[in-house]
Rosetta silent file (secondary structure, phi, psi, omega in degrees, C-alpha in Angstrom):
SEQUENCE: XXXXXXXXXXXXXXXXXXXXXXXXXXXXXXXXXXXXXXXXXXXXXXXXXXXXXXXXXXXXXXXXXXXXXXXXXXXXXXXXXXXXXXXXXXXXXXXXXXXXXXXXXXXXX
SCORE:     score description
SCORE:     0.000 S_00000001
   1 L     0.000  132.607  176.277  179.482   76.798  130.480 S_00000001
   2 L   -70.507  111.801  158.577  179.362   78.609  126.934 S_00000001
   3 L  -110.848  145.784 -161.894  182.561   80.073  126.021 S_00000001
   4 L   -64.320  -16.405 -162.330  182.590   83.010  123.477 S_00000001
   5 L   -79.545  -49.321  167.477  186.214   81.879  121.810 S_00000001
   6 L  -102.102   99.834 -176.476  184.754   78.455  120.554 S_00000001
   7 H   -61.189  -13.774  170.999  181.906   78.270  118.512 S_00000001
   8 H   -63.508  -13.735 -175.768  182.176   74.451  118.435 S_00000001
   9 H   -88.586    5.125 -173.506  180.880   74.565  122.241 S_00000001
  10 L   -77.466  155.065 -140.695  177.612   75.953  121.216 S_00000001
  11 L  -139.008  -12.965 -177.668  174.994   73.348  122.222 S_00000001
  12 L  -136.646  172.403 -166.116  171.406   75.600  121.742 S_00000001
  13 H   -78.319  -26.384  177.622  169.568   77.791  119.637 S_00000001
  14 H   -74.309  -33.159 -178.605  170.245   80.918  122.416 S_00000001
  15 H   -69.634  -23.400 -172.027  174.255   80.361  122.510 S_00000001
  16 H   -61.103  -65.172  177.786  174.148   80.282  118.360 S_00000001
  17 H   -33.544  -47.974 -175.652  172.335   83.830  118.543 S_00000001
  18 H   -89.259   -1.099  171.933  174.782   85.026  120.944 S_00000001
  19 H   -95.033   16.723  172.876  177.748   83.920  119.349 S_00000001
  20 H  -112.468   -8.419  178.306  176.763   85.302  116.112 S_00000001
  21 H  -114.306  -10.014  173.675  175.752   88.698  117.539 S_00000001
  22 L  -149.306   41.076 -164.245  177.957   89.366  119.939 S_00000001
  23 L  -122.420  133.854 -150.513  180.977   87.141  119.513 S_00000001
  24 L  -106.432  -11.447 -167.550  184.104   88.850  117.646 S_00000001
  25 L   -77.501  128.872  167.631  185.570   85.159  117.274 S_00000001
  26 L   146.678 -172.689  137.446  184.677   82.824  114.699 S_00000001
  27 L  -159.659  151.091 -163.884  184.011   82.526  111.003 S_00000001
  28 L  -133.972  133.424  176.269  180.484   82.526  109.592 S_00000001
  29 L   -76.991 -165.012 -171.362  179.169   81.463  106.455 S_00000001
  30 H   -78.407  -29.283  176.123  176.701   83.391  103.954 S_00000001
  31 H   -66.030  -54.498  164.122  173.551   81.217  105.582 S_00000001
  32 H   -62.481  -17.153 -165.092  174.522   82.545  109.348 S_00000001
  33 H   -87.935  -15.318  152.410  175.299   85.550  108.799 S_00000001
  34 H   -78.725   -9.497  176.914  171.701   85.769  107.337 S_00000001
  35 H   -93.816  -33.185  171.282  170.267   84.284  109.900 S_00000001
  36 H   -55.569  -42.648  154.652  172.033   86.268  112.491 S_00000001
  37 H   -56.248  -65.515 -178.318  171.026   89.264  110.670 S_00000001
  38 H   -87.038  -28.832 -155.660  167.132   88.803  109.938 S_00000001
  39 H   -95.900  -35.662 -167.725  166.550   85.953  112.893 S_00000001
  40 H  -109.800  -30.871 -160.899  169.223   88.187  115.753 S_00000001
  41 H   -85.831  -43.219 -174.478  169.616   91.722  114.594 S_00000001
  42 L   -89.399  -19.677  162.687  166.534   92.382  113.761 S_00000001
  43 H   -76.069   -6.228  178.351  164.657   91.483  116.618 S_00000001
  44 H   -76.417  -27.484 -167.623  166.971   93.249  118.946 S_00000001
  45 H   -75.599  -36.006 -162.566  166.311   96.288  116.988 S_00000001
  46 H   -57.721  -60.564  176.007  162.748   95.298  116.758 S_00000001
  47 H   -64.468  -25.387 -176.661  162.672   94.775  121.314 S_00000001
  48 H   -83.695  -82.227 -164.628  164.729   98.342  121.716 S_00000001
  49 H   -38.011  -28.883 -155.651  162.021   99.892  119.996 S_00000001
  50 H   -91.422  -40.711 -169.989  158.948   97.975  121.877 S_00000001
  51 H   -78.725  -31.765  179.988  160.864   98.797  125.247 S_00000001
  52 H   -53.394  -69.305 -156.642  161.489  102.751  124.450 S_00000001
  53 H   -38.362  -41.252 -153.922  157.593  102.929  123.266 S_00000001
  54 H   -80.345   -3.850  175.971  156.235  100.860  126.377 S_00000001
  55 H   -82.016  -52.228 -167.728  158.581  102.923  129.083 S_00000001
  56 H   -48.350  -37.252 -173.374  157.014  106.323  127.379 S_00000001
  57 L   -81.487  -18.349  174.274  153.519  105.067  127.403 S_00000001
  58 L   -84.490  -20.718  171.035  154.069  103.796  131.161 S_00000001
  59 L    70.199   41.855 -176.203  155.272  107.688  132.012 S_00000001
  60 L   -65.593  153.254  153.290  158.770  106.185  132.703 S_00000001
  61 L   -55.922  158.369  177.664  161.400  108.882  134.033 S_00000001
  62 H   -73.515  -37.302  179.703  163.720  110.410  131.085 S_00000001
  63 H   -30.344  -74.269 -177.930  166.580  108.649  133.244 S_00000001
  64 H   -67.956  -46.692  140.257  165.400  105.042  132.581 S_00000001
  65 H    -2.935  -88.944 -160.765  164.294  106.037  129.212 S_00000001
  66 H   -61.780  -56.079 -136.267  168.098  107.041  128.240 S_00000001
  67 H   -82.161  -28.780  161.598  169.770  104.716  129.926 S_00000001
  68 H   -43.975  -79.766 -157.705  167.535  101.549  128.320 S_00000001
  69 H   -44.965  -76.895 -156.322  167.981  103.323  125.133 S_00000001
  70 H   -54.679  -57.143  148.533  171.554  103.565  125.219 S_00000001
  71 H    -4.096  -67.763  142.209  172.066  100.036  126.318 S_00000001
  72 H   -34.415 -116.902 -115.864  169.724   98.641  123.321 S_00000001
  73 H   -44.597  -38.970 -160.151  171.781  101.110  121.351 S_00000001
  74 H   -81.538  -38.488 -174.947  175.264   99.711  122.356 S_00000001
  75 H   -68.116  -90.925  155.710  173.736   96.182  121.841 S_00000001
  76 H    16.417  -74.703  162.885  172.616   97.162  118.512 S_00000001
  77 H    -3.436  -78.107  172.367  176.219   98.219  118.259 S_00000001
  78 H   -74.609  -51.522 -169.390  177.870   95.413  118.740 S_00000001
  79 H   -69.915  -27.376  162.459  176.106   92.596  117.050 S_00000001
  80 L   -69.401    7.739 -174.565  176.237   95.023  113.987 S_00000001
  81 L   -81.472  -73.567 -161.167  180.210   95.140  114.350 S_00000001
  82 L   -91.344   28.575  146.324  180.919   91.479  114.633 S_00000001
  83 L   -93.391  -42.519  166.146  178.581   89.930  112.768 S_00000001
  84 H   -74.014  -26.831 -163.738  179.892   91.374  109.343 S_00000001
  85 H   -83.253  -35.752  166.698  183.404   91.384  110.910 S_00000001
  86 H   -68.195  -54.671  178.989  183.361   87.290  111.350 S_00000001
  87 H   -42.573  -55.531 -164.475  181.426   87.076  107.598 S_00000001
  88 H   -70.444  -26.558  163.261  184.346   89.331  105.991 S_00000001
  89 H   -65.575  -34.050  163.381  186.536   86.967  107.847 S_00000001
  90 H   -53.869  -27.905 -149.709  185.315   84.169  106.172 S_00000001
  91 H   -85.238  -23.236 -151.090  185.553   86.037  102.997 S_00000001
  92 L   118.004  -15.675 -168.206  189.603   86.355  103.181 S_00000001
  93 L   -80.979  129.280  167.256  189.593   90.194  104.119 S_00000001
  94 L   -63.344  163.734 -176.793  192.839   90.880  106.495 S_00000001
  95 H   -54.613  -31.987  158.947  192.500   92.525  109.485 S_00000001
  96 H   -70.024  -36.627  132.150  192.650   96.004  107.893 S_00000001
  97 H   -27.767  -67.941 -128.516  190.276   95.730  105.458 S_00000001
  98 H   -91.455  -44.058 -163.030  187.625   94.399  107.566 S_00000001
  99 H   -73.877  -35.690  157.446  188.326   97.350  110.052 S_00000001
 100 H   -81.605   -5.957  149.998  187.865   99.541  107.220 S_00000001
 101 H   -26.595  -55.421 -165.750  185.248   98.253  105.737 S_00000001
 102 H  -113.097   13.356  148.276  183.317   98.518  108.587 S_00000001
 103 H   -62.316  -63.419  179.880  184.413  101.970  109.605 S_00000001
 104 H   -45.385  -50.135 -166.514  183.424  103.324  106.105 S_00000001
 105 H   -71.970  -10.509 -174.543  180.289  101.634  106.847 S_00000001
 106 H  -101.093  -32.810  159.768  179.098  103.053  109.982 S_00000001
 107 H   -61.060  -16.327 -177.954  180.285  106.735  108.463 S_00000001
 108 L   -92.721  -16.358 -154.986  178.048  105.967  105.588 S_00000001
 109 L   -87.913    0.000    0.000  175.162  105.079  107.968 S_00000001
């Protein structure tokens, strides 16, 4: 069994993804957190879109339509939290920093 608290138990290429996108635990150097970012982030964003288009073009209800979207969205969410939030941990940034940091950053969004 994968547990999220120790990244030393990860044993495949699918637990690496999820513990770099959705794992708050850790520290990550400057090579994962690009690969977590172009290899994890972006295909998630990249699958929320392809699932929105193909429920509209299928003449889905607005129901499943929101609630997939929001889902994607919250996933989206997260692995953009804690993927910079493990990096800035690596960096040295205290716990306050990092939370503003990545406050600022989602208001700047």
């Amino acid at each position: 069994m994968f547990e999220w608290t120790n990244p030393k138990k990860v044993e495949n290429i699918t637990q690496y993804y999820l513990y770099l996108l959705f794992s708050y635990n850790g520290r990550i150097g400057p090579g994962d957190f690009a690969r977590g970012f172009f290899f994890g982030y972006f295909p998630l964003l990249l699958t929320s879109f392809l699932l929105s288009s193909f429920l509209v073009i299928l003449g889905g209800g607005l129901f499943i339509h929101f609630v997939v979207w929001v889902v994607m969205l919250s996933l989206s969410v997260l692995a953009l939290t804690f993927l910079p939030l493990k990096r800035l941990k690596d960096m040295g940034w205290g716990e306050d920093g990092r939370a503003l940091i990545i406050i600022f950053s989602y208001l700047g969004i």
